[in-house]
XYZ file of C-alpha atoms in Angstrom:
140
model
C 25.649 225.208 -1.205
C 27.943 221.580 -0.068
C 29.052 223.908 3.184
C 24.781 224.370 4.027
C 25.108 220.570 5.218
C 27.154 221.512 8.179
C 24.344 223.867 8.717
C 21.439 221.094 8.851
C 23.698 218.656 11.346
C 23.558 221.145 14.324
C 20.223 220.698 15.322
C 20.076 216.929 14.804
C 23.442 216.586 16.756
C 21.721 218.350 19.874
C 18.570 216.063 19.905
C 20.644 213.238 19.945
C 22.917 214.903 22.895
C 19.337 215.841 24.496
C 18.354 211.584 24.279
C 21.580 210.966 25.485
C 23.529 209.723 22.711
C 26.122 212.252 22.515
C 29.139 209.884 23.144
C 27.905 207.805 19.944
C 27.157 210.829 18.347
C 30.516 212.241 18.739
C 32.255 208.634 17.725
C 30.159 208.735 14.292
C 30.765 212.073 13.255
C 34.835 211.286 13.886
C 34.413 208.772 11.779
C 32.438 210.869 9.037
C 35.553 213.252 9.492
C 37.983 210.338 9.203
C 36.042 209.445 5.956
C 35.572 212.509 4.159
C 39.295 213.089 3.445
C 38.942 209.635 1.192
C 36.750 212.006 -1.735
C 39.434 215.007 -0.946
C 42.161 213.404 -1.843
C 40.341 213.415 -5.240
C 39.319 216.928 -5.778
C 41.700 217.422 -8.836
C 40.098 214.605 -10.922
C 36.455 215.441 -9.887
C 34.058 218.281 -8.262
C 31.878 215.777 -7.313
C 34.711 214.511 -4.822
C 35.401 217.845 -3.665
C 31.207 218.636 -2.899
C 31.255 214.851 -1.125
C 34.276 215.474 0.836
C 33.236 219.225 1.608
C 29.389 217.998 2.698
C 30.970 214.746 4.635
C 33.962 217.532 6.681
C 31.262 220.035 7.459
C 28.774 217.470 8.719
C 31.006 215.447 11.017
C 32.860 219.108 12.100
C 29.294 220.591 12.898
C 28.552 217.139 14.512
C 31.319 217.131 17.092
C 31.099 221.124 17.734
C 27.501 220.979 18.619
C 28.183 217.623 21.040
C 30.579 218.422 22.236
C 29.175 222.005 23.175
C 26.015 220.229 24.490
C 28.069 217.965 27.110
C 30.182 221.143 28.223
C 26.713 222.758 29.030
C 25.368 219.401 30.779
C 27.895 219.084 33.073
C 28.844 222.681 34.193
C 25.236 224.815 33.396
C 26.379 226.449 36.408
C 30.052 227.613 34.290
C 28.860 226.890 30.949
C 29.152 229.950 29.364
C 33.155 230.491 30.665
C 33.874 226.947 29.512
C 32.993 226.738 26.783
C 34.559 230.015 26.231
C 38.170 228.165 26.837
C 36.692 225.552 24.031
C 36.496 228.286 21.459
C 39.665 229.483 22.383
C 41.455 226.317 22.312
C 38.684 225.705 18.960
C 40.412 228.421 17.514
C 44.103 227.557 18.520
C 43.565 224.617 17.008
C 42.316 226.079 13.753
C 44.989 228.474 13.660
C 47.947 225.736 14.032
C 46.074 223.925 11.088
C 46.257 226.400 8.853
C 50.021 227.453 9.557
C 50.821 223.506 9.236
C 48.631 223.028 6.477
C 49.770 226.372 4.221
C 53.379 224.877 5.174
C 53.166 220.992 4.158
C 50.866 222.234 0.780
C 54.029 224.366 -0.573
C 56.485 221.353 0.417
C 53.755 217.757 -0.528
C 51.186 219.593 -2.560
C 47.209 218.548 -1.662
C 47.624 214.432 -0.705
C 49.931 215.491 2.265
C 47.352 217.776 2.885
C 44.450 215.093 3.208
C 46.812 212.344 4.927
C 47.042 214.980 7.617
C 43.342 216.010 7.489
C 43.366 211.767 7.958
C 45.854 211.975 10.995
C 44.048 214.231 13.137
C 40.709 212.723 12.586
C 42.211 209.518 13.281
C 43.897 210.682 16.291
C 40.774 212.847 17.443
C 38.788 209.081 16.947
C 41.498 207.826 19.268
C 41.344 209.811 21.760
C 37.617 209.773 21.471
C 37.620 206.285 21.816
C 40.086 205.964 25.215
C 38.194 208.744 26.706
C 34.091 207.810 26.472
C 31.823 207.022 28.832
C 31.349 203.351 29.256
C 28.873 201.631 31.334
C 30.026 201.224 34.855
C 32.841 203.697 34.394
C 32.645 206.752 36.713
C 33.286 209.770 34.753
């Protein structure tokens, strides 16, 4: 049930992109992604924390995913399929590396370390977004 939240985020994220708010939507979603690790850190004590963290994480990831693909297609409609295919290759590779890293880290340091790793990657993504986002008067 908690995983269905991401599906609910896809359409609004797409509409926000269509209205010209993809950058802001991505920034807010990355903030939510970072915040999602806080309740997830308490999953050993509360199933409500697990549900809240999973919902926030899923909403955020889906919103970023939809806005990223929408921005790719908007910039290169003639090559959207190829460029999104490349995006998906890197998305899958990142997921695989994350799974490897988190499995090793969990074995070495447990769940709190996983939550710190997730929050660190989320903060890193936020920093990249902030450094590369389009600003008024700045050329893309």
